[in-house]
mmCIF file of C-alpha atoms and ligand atoms in Angstrom:
data_model
loop_
_atom_site.group_PDB
_atom_site.id
_atom_site.type_symbol
_atom_site.label_atom_id
_atom_site.label_comp_id
_atom_site.label_asym_id
_atom_site.label_seq_id
_atom_site.Cartn_x
_atom_site.Cartn_y
_atom_site.Cartn_z
ATOM 1 C CA MET A 27 78.529 89.210 133.022
ATOM 2 C CA LYS A 28 78.861 85.614 133.978
ATOM 3 C CA LEU A 29 80.665 84.972 130.835
ATOM 4 C CA VAL A 30 83.112 87.876 130.572
ATOM 5 C CA THR A 31 83.934 88.926 134.018
ATOM 6 C CA PRO A 32 86.072 85.871 134.920
ATOM 7 C CA LEU A 33 87.816 86.722 131.469
ATOM 8 C CA ILE A 34 89.303 89.917 132.676
ATOM 9 C CA ARG A 35 92.092 88.455 134.637
ATOM 10 C CA LYS A 36 92.722 85.878 131.942
ATOM 11 C CA GLY A 37 93.104 88.612 129.406
ATOM 12 C CA GLY A 38 95.874 89.937 131.660
ATOM 13 C CA VAL A 39 93.981 92.697 133.227
ATOM 14 C CA SER A 40 93.980 93.418 136.919
ATOM 15 C CA THR A 41 92.094 96.637 137.162
ATOM 16 C CA ALA A 42 88.908 97.521 135.364
ATOM 17 C CA LEU A 43 86.912 100.866 135.127
ATOM 18 C CA VAL A 44 83.156 99.599 134.906
ATOM 19 C CA MET A 45 80.904 101.385 132.438
ATOM 20 C CA PRO A 46 77.395 102.079 133.790
ATOM 21 C CA ASN A 47 75.393 102.020 130.500
ATOM 22 C CA LEU A 48 73.346 98.881 131.528
ATOM 23 C CA LYS A 49 69.624 98.504 131.339
ATOM 24 C CA PRO A 50 68.908 99.958 133.742
ATOM 25 C CA THR A 51 71.665 102.258 134.056
ATOM 26 C CA ILE A 52 73.842 102.442 137.033
ATOM 27 C CA SER A 53 72.683 105.897 138.355
ATOM 28 C CA ASN A 54 73.428 105.966 141.856
ATOM 29 C CA THR A 55 75.773 104.996 144.441
ATOM 30 C CA ASP A 56 73.651 102.099 145.889
ATOM 31 C CA GLN A 57 73.149 100.553 142.310
ATOM 32 C CA ALA A 58 77.027 101.096 141.834
ATOM 33 C CA LEU A 59 78.075 99.145 145.045
ATOM 34 C CA ALA A 60 75.308 96.420 144.333
ATOM 35 C CA TYR A 61 76.823 95.779 140.865
ATOM 36 C CA LYS A 62 80.264 96.036 142.389
ATOM 37 C CA ALA A 63 79.900 93.286 144.646
ATOM 38 C CA GLU A 64 78.202 91.037 141.940
ATOM 39 C CA LEU A 65 81.360 91.624 139.797
ATOM 40 C CA GLN A 66 83.762 91.029 142.683
ATOM 41 C CA ALA A 67 82.090 87.564 143.351
ATOM 42 C CA LEU A 68 82.770 86.517 139.927
ATOM 43 C CA ALA A 69 86.359 87.908 139.741
ATOM 44 C CA PRO A 70 87.683 88.419 143.394
ATOM 45 C CA GLU A 71 91.248 89.257 142.224
ATOM 46 C CA VAL A 72 90.237 92.409 139.987
ATOM 47 C CA GLN A 73 90.102 95.650 141.286
ATOM 48 C CA PHE A 74 86.897 97.128 139.943
ATOM 49 C CA LEU A 75 86.574 100.955 139.763
ATOM 50 C CA MET A 76 82.844 101.880 139.511
ATOM 51 C CA THR A 77 81.253 104.901 137.521
ATOM 52 C CA LEU A 78 77.869 106.506 137.699
ATOM 53 C CA TYR A 79 75.730 107.277 134.769
ATOM 54 C CA LEU A 80 75.394 111.075 134.178
ATOM 55 C CA ASN A 81 71.658 111.581 134.499
ATOM 56 C CA PRO A 82 69.327 114.419 135.759
ATOM 57 C CA ASP A 83 68.633 112.910 139.166
ATOM 58 C CA LEU A 84 72.419 113.069 140.157
ATOM 59 C CA THR A 85 72.781 115.640 142.758
ATOM 60 C CA PRO A 86 75.949 117.352 144.508
ATOM 61 C CA ALA A 87 74.954 114.984 147.595
ATOM 62 C CA GLU A 88 74.835 111.884 145.574
ATOM 63 C CA ILE A 89 78.406 112.870 144.115
ATOM 64 C CA GLU A 90 79.582 113.293 147.758
ATOM 65 C CA LYS A 91 77.958 110.036 148.787
ATOM 66 C CA ALA A 92 79.724 108.178 145.669
ATOM 67 C CA ALA A 93 82.922 109.765 146.486
ATOM 68 C CA LYS A 94 83.111 108.641 149.866
ATOM 69 C CA ALA A 95 81.935 105.167 148.854
ATOM 70 C CA GLY A 96 84.962 104.866 146.611
ATOM 71 C CA VAL A 97 82.969 105.423 143.147
ATOM 72 C CA VAL A 98 85.685 106.799 141.037
ATOM 73 C CA GLY A 99 83.922 108.461 138.126
ATOM 74 C CA VAL A 100 80.903 109.631 136.472
ATOM 75 C CA LYS A 101 80.482 108.764 132.605
ATOM 76 C CA SER A 102 78.796 111.025 130.177
ATOM 77 C CA TYR A 103 76.931 109.799 127.262
ATOM 78 C CA PRO A 104 75.482 112.225 124.702
ATOM 79 C CA ARG A 105 72.062 111.099 123.939
ATOM 80 C CA GLY A 106 71.636 108.346 121.323
ATOM 81 C CA VAL A 107 75.283 107.924 120.318
ATOM 82 C CA THR A 108 75.816 104.538 121.598
ATOM 83 C CA THR A 109 74.728 101.518 123.511
ATOM 84 C CA ASN A 110 71.875 102.341 126.098
ATOM 85 C CA SER A 111 72.475 106.206 125.731
ATOM 86 C CA GLU A 112 68.799 107.037 125.101
ATOM 87 C CA GLY A 113 68.952 108.596 128.666
ATOM 88 C CA GLY A 114 72.130 110.605 127.758
ATOM 89 C CA ILE A 115 72.797 114.109 128.190
ATOM 90 C CA GLU A 116 71.702 116.998 125.820
ATOM 91 C CA ASP A 117 73.310 120.086 127.532
ATOM 92 C CA TYR A 118 76.558 120.136 130.000
ATOM 93 C CA ARG A 119 75.500 123.367 131.634
ATOM 94 C CA ILE A 120 72.697 121.847 133.531
ATOM 95 C CA TYR A 121 75.172 119.426 135.188
ATOM 96 C CA TYR A 122 77.520 122.309 136.345
ATOM 97 C CA PRO A 123 76.625 121.766 140.090
ATOM 98 C CA VAL A 124 77.413 118.132 139.717
ATOM 99 C CA PHE A 125 80.688 118.857 138.040
ATOM 100 C CA GLU A 126 81.516 121.337 140.692
ATOM 101 C CA ALA A 127 80.887 118.615 143.524
ATOM 102 C CA MET A 128 82.927 116.072 141.384
ATOM 103 C CA GLN A 129 85.746 118.611 141.253
ATOM 104 C CA LYS A 130 85.612 119.077 145.061
ATOM 105 C CA HIS A 131 85.618 115.323 145.840
ATOM 106 C CA ASN A 132 88.339 114.641 143.287
ATOM 107 C CA MET A 133 86.159 112.480 141.172
ATOM 108 C CA ILE A 134 86.688 111.695 137.487
ATOM 109 C CA LEU A 135 84.668 112.751 134.506
ATOM 110 C CA ASN A 136 84.617 110.133 131.699
ATOM 111 C CA LEU A 137 83.260 111.786 128.524
ATOM 112 C CA HIS A 138 82.172 109.754 125.529
ATOM 113 C CA GLY A 139 83.356 112.180 123.173
ATOM 114 C CA GLU A 140 80.815 112.642 120.186
ATOM 115 C CA ILE A 141 77.874 114.716 119.378
ATOM 116 C CA PRO A 142 74.779 113.177 118.115
ATOM 117 C CA SER A 143 74.434 112.784 114.329
ATOM 118 C CA ASP A 144 72.623 115.833 112.717
ATOM 119 C CA PRO A 145 72.358 115.527 109.011
ATOM 120 C CA ASP A 146 70.853 118.896 108.543
ATOM 121 C CA ASN A 147 74.015 120.319 110.161
ATOM 122 C CA ASP A 148 76.506 117.696 108.443
ATOM 123 C CA ILE A 149 77.025 115.987 111.459
ATOM 124 C CA CYS A 150 77.532 112.214 111.087
ATOM 125 C CA VAL A 151 79.738 109.377 112.881
ATOM 126 C CA LEU A 152 82.848 110.474 110.832
ATOM 127 C CA ASN A 153 82.750 114.064 112.559
ATOM 128 C CA ALA A 154 81.012 113.576 115.470
ATOM 129 C CA GLU A 155 84.078 113.341 117.680
ATOM 130 C CA GLU A 156 85.785 116.261 116.314
ATOM 131 C CA ARG A 157 82.852 118.344 116.597
ATOM 132 C CA PHE A 158 82.831 117.342 120.359
ATOM 133 C CA LEU A 159 86.110 118.626 121.334
ATOM 134 C CA SER A 160 84.801 122.207 121.675
ATOM 135 C CA HIS A 161 82.930 120.765 124.838
ATOM 136 C CA LEU A 162 85.806 119.018 126.046
ATOM 137 C CA LYS A 163 87.942 122.350 126.016
ATOM 138 C CA GLN A 164 85.061 124.217 127.612
ATOM 139 C CA LEU A 165 84.585 121.782 130.461
ATOM 140 C CA HIS A 166 88.359 122.025 131.056
ATOM 141 C CA THR A 167 88.380 125.799 131.035
ATOM 142 C CA ASP A 168 85.266 125.772 133.191
ATOM 143 C CA PHE A 169 86.720 123.127 135.706
ATOM 144 C CA PRO A 170 90.252 123.291 135.435
ATOM 145 C CA THR A 171 91.141 120.961 138.333
ATOM 146 C CA LEU A 172 88.342 118.273 137.347
ATOM 147 C CA ARG A 173 90.030 115.272 136.073
ATOM 148 C CA ILE A 174 88.605 114.441 132.770
ATOM 149 C CA VAL A 175 89.200 111.587 130.419
ATOM 150 C CA LEU A 176 88.209 111.682 126.886
ATOM 151 C CA GLU A 177 87.149 108.019 126.399
ATOM 152 C CA HIS A 178 88.262 105.932 123.408
ATOM 153 C CA ALA A 179 89.755 108.688 121.200
ATOM 154 C CA THR A 180 89.751 107.857 117.321
ATOM 155 C CA THR A 181 90.805 110.982 115.709
ATOM 156 C CA LYS A 182 94.013 113.102 115.035
ATOM 157 C CA ALA A 183 91.854 116.049 116.127
ATOM 158 C CA ALA A 184 91.251 114.612 119.493
ATOM 159 C CA VAL A 185 94.848 113.619 120.236
ATOM 160 C CA GLU A 186 95.935 117.335 119.403
ATOM 161 C CA ALA A 187 93.292 118.555 121.585
ATOM 162 C CA VAL A 188 94.235 116.570 124.588
ATOM 163 C CA LYS A 189 97.825 117.283 124.078
ATOM 164 C CA SER A 190 97.066 121.146 124.133
ATOM 165 C CA LEU A 191 95.021 120.624 127.078
ATOM 166 C CA GLY A 192 96.368 120.832 131.073
ATOM 167 C CA ASP A 193 97.412 117.766 133.125
ATOM 168 C CA THR A 194 93.962 117.128 134.397
ATOM 169 C CA VAL A 195 92.937 115.962 131.050
ATOM 170 C CA GLY A 196 93.778 112.389 130.175
ATOM 171 C CA CYS A 197 92.623 110.230 126.993
ATOM 172 C CA THR A 198 91.927 106.621 126.655
ATOM 173 C CA ILE A 199 92.720 104.546 123.396
ATOM 174 C CA THR A 200 91.490 101.007 122.674
ATOM 175 C CA VAL A 201 93.098 98.157 121.312
ATOM 176 C CA HIS A 202 90.550 98.121 118.384
ATOM 177 C CA HIS A 203 90.976 101.686 117.475
ATOM 178 C CA LEU A 204 94.845 101.288 116.902
ATOM 179 C CA GLN A 205 94.023 98.536 114.328
ATOM 180 C CA LEU A 206 91.014 99.468 112.627
ATOM 181 C CA ILE A 207 90.078 102.078 109.943
ATOM 182 C CA VAL A 208 86.708 102.864 108.293
ATOM 183 C CA ASP A 209 87.149 100.112 105.504
ATOM 184 C CA ASP A 210 87.376 97.517 108.278
ATOM 185 C CA TRP A 211 83.759 98.114 109.718
ATOM 186 C CA ALA A 212 82.178 99.437 106.733
ATOM 187 C CA GLY A 213 80.196 96.245 106.007
ATOM 188 C CA GLN A 214 81.819 94.352 108.923
ATOM 189 C CA CYS A 215 79.344 94.399 112.002
ATOM 190 C CA HIS A 216 82.022 92.839 114.221
ATOM 191 C CA HIS A 217 84.249 95.952 113.981
ATOM 192 C CA PHE A 218 81.246 98.293 114.303
ATOM 193 C CA CYS A 219 81.736 100.289 117.394
ATOM 194 C CA LYS A 220 81.232 103.892 118.626
ATOM 195 C CA PRO A 221 83.112 106.164 117.956
ATOM 196 C CA VAL A 222 83.714 104.231 114.596
ATOM 197 C CA ALA A 223 87.382 103.787 113.641
ATOM 198 C CA LYS A 224 88.371 106.668 111.379
ATOM 199 C CA TYR A 225 90.946 107.542 108.696
ATOM 200 C CA PRO A 226 94.611 106.114 108.364
ATOM 201 C CA HIS A 227 95.829 109.325 109.141
ATOM 202 C CA ASP A 228 93.707 109.376 112.602
ATOM 203 C CA ARG A 229 94.859 105.868 113.252
ATOM 204 C CA ALA A 230 98.587 107.005 112.577
ATOM 205 C CA ALA A 231 98.052 109.903 115.280
ATOM 206 C CA LEU A 232 96.839 107.402 117.879
ATOM 207 C CA ARG A 233 99.752 105.229 117.121
ATOM 208 C CA GLN A 234 102.141 108.120 117.337
ATOM 209 C CA VAL A 235 101.073 109.479 120.614
ATOM 210 C CA ILE A 236 101.793 106.098 122.120
ATOM 211 C CA LYS A 237 105.087 105.771 120.501
ATOM 212 C CA ASP A 238 106.006 109.348 122.053
ATOM 213 C CA GLY A 239 105.281 107.957 125.241
ATOM 214 C CA HIS A 240 102.811 110.918 126.001
ATOM 215 C CA PRO A 241 102.140 110.384 129.833
ATOM 216 C CA ARG A 242 98.288 111.499 129.655
ATOM 217 C CA PHE A 243 97.373 108.729 126.941
ATOM 218 C CA PHE A 244 96.501 105.233 128.429
ATOM 219 C CA LEU A 245 94.842 102.065 127.405
ATOM 220 C CA GLY A 246 91.088 101.932 127.907
ATOM 221 C CA THR A 247 89.455 98.921 126.181
ATOM 222 C CA ASP A 248 85.885 99.969 126.103
ATOM 223 C CA SER A 249 85.539 96.206 125.679
ATOM 224 C CA ALA A 250 81.963 95.650 124.785
ATOM 225 C CA PRO A 251 80.319 92.191 124.850
ATOM 226 C CA HIS A 252 77.565 92.004 122.541
ATOM 227 C CA PRO A 253 76.082 88.580 121.571
ATOM 228 C CA ARG A 254 76.746 87.514 118.003
ATOM 229 C CA HIS A 255 72.970 87.416 116.924
ATOM 230 C CA LEU A 256 72.585 91.050 117.836
ATOM 231 C CA LYS A 257 75.735 92.180 116.285
ATOM 232 C CA GLU A 258 74.783 90.306 113.051
ATOM 233 C CA ASN A 259 71.166 91.553 112.961
ATOM 234 C CA ALA A 260 70.839 94.845 114.725
ATOM 235 C CA SER A 261 72.724 97.666 112.560
ATOM 236 C CA SER A 262 73.170 99.907 115.560
ATOM 237 C CA CYS A 263 74.685 97.055 117.930
ATOM 238 C CA ALA A 264 78.072 99.037 118.691
ATOM 239 C CA GLY A 265 81.051 97.327 120.308
ATOM 240 C CA VAL A 266 84.133 95.310 119.808
ATOM 241 C CA PHE A 267 84.937 92.544 122.434
ATOM 242 C CA THR A 268 88.680 92.555 123.415
ATOM 243 C CA GLY A 269 88.331 91.692 127.068
ATOM 244 C CA SER A 270 89.442 88.061 126.764
ATOM 245 C CA HIS A 271 92.922 88.516 125.314
ATOM 246 C CA VAL A 272 93.599 92.411 126.009
ATOM 247 C CA LEU A 273 97.519 91.896 126.338
ATOM 248 C CA PRO A 274 98.174 89.515 123.496
ATOM 249 C CA TYR A 275 96.453 91.832 121.212
ATOM 250 C CA LEU A 276 97.955 94.967 122.538
ATOM 251 C CA ALA A 277 101.489 93.303 122.237
ATOM 252 C CA THR A 278 100.820 92.163 118.811
ATOM 253 C CA ILE A 279 99.359 95.491 117.505
ATOM 254 C CA LEU A 280 102.023 97.700 119.273
ATOM 255 C CA GLU A 281 104.943 95.593 117.878
ATOM 256 C CA SER A 282 103.303 96.057 114.377
ATOM 257 C CA PHE A 283 104.113 99.744 114.376
ATOM 258 C CA GLY A 284 107.182 99.486 116.354
ATOM 259 C CA ALA A 285 106.021 100.443 119.986
ATOM 260 C CA LEU A 286 106.366 97.405 122.065
ATOM 261 C CA ASP A 287 108.606 99.156 124.290
ATOM 262 C CA ARG A 288 105.514 101.418 125.343
ATOM 263 C CA LEU A 289 103.395 98.490 126.429
ATOM 264 C CA GLN A 290 104.028 98.840 130.086
ATOM 265 C CA SER A 291 103.736 102.464 130.485
ATOM 266 C CA PHE A 292 100.694 102.760 127.959
ATOM 267 C CA ALA A 293 98.723 99.760 129.675
ATOM 268 C CA CYS A 294 100.060 99.743 133.308
ATOM 269 C CA GLU A 295 101.372 103.085 134.471
ATOM 270 C CA ASN A 296 99.872 106.137 132.966
ATOM 271 C CA GLY A 297 96.439 105.308 133.707
ATOM 272 C CA ARG A 298 97.183 104.137 137.317
ATOM 273 C CA ARG A 299 98.919 107.635 137.843
ATOM 274 C CA PHE A 300 96.008 109.514 136.397
ATOM 275 C CA TYR A 301 93.512 107.772 138.481
ATOM 276 C CA GLN A 302 96.011 108.066 141.487
ATOM 277 C CA LEU A 303 95.809 104.424 142.254
ATOM 278 C CA GLY A 304 99.151 104.480 143.740
ATOM 279 C CA GLU A 305 102.249 102.153 143.229
ATOM 280 C CA ARG A 306 101.745 98.267 142.661
ATOM 281 C CA SER A 307 103.997 96.107 144.490
ATOM 282 C CA ALA A 308 106.388 94.602 142.015
ATOM 283 C CA THR A 309 104.478 91.495 141.100
ATOM 284 C CA ALA A 310 100.811 92.247 142.068
ATOM 285 C CA GLY A 311 98.918 91.428 138.639
ATOM 286 C CA GLN A 312 101.978 90.442 136.920
ATOM 287 C CA VAL A 313 101.703 88.812 133.960
ATOM 288 C CA THR A 314 104.370 87.366 131.510
ATOM 289 C CA LEU A 315 103.884 87.372 127.450
ATOM 290 C CA GLN A 316 105.775 84.999 125.181
ATOM 291 C CA ARG A 317 106.268 85.442 121.327
ATOM 292 C CA THR A 318 104.317 82.409 120.508
ATOM 293 C CA GLU A 319 101.704 82.676 117.804
ATOM 294 C CA PHE A 320 98.212 82.303 119.124
ATOM 295 C CA THR A 321 94.858 81.744 117.240
ATOM 296 C CA VAL A 322 91.899 83.769 118.818
ATOM 297 C CA PRO A 323 88.847 81.674 119.219
ATOM 298 C CA GLU A 324 85.999 82.002 116.641
ATOM 299 C CA GLU A 325 83.472 82.766 119.309
ATOM 300 C CA LEU A 326 83.140 82.099 123.026
ATOM 301 C CA GLU A 327 79.819 80.391 123.770
ATOM 302 C CA TYR A 328 77.455 80.561 126.561
ATOM 303 C CA VAL A 329 73.883 79.946 127.660
ATOM 304 C CA ASP A 330 71.675 83.161 128.316
ATOM 305 C CA ASP A 331 69.275 83.477 131.292
ATOM 306 C CA GLU A 332 66.425 82.160 128.959
ATOM 307 C CA GLY A 333 68.434 79.123 128.469
ATOM 308 C CA ALA A 334 69.148 80.011 124.675
ATOM 309 C CA GLU A 335 72.965 79.057 123.447
ATOM 310 C CA ARG A 336 74.456 82.033 122.590
ATOM 311 C CA ALA A 337 78.044 83.146 121.610
ATOM 312 C CA ILE A 338 80.364 86.164 121.542
ATOM 313 C CA VAL A 339 82.636 86.920 118.881
ATOM 314 C CA PRO A 340 86.046 88.180 120.287
ATOM 315 C CA PHE A 341 88.042 90.755 118.142
ATOM 316 C CA MET A 342 90.027 89.311 115.336
ATOM 317 C CA ALA A 343 88.297 86.106 115.780
ATOM 318 C CA GLY A 344 90.264 83.060 114.024
ATOM 319 C CA LYS A 345 93.270 85.349 113.353
ATOM 320 C CA LYS A 346 96.848 84.680 114.662
ATOM 321 C CA LEU A 347 98.350 87.061 117.395
ATOM 322 C CA THR A 348 102.144 86.868 117.688
ATOM 323 C CA TRP A 349 102.018 87.278 121.429
ATOM 324 C CA SER A 350 100.337 84.943 123.953
ATOM 325 C CA PHE A 351 100.499 84.382 127.560
ATOM 326 C CA ALA A 352 103.584 82.308 128.787
HETATM 327 O O1 LIG B 22 80.652 103.873 123.727
HETATM 328 C C1 LIG B 22 80.554 102.657 123.539
HETATM 329 C C2 LIG B 22 79.865 101.804 124.207
HETATM 330 C C3 LIG B 22 80.201 100.257 123.983
HETATM 331 C C4 LIG B 22 79.076 99.270 124.566
HETATM 332 O O2 LIG B 22 78.446 98.684 123.794
HETATM 333 O O3 LIG B 22 78.854 99.529 125.734
HETATM 334 N N1 LIG B 22 80.044 100.109 122.753
HETATM 335 C C5 LIG B 22 80.725 101.074 121.837
HETATM 336 O O4 LIG B 22 81.124 100.615 120.545
HETATM 337 N N2 LIG B 22 80.990 102.156 122.293
#
């Protein structure tokens, strides 16, 4: 937290939706507000939007309290699919009273859209997102005015599903899923994340929906800072860290497939509109990018709470980007 929070603004980002899958999870309003205060102290100029971890102790009364305190969303993690999701959900129906309250109080449901692997039923990381989409459709049917975001979509099927649904369903796409395919993470632990990057035709669909300028698709980085020693030694350590250089990555990658003209709407406008954050003043949070080559650092070093020297390996470490900050 101490290393990466001050880097948010340096990466060109002024608004961050904060994920609740910590140890312990951020499960209620008081925890969210305490966490927000810690983050705000480290990065006073960033707007932190807080989320709660969907969990069985969440009640409609707590949702009302959270909404009144300015917590914007509740994040749902299916059990066991990603970092700190051991307490994740197994059945959406038991949360219907919570979703009802969220709909009433205009909170957002943020979905990690995968179902758990189940070899007996031919479910693995490659089809886990596609098999989740029926849940998304059902939730949207049952709560038509609840704003739902399918987070970090990776498949053509997800893009098509979101496009087919109503205006209350949005979808985020990460920087890294615009770049990676299966070949890039199989055997490369620093590219392993959940959901895993998929086929070339899936990446093409993510790129195309941005090129099309679809207003309900927007940037959500899922930037996940895991230390090098865990990424390299724990096979299930999922996450790609893009937070330190979000906009230079994005400009470089969008330009590579002819979508640089979508940078502003995809990164700065569509999400704000979906989140009802209101217009920014013309210059608030403004950054200037220039077409100057820039080499991503090999690692970002820090000393952990036990005094050990550690490092985080950023996405595309050691690689050249074609854009940097002016
Ligand atoms: O959904 C997630 C969570 C994230 C993390 O580490 O928090 N890492 C991922 O790769 N995917």
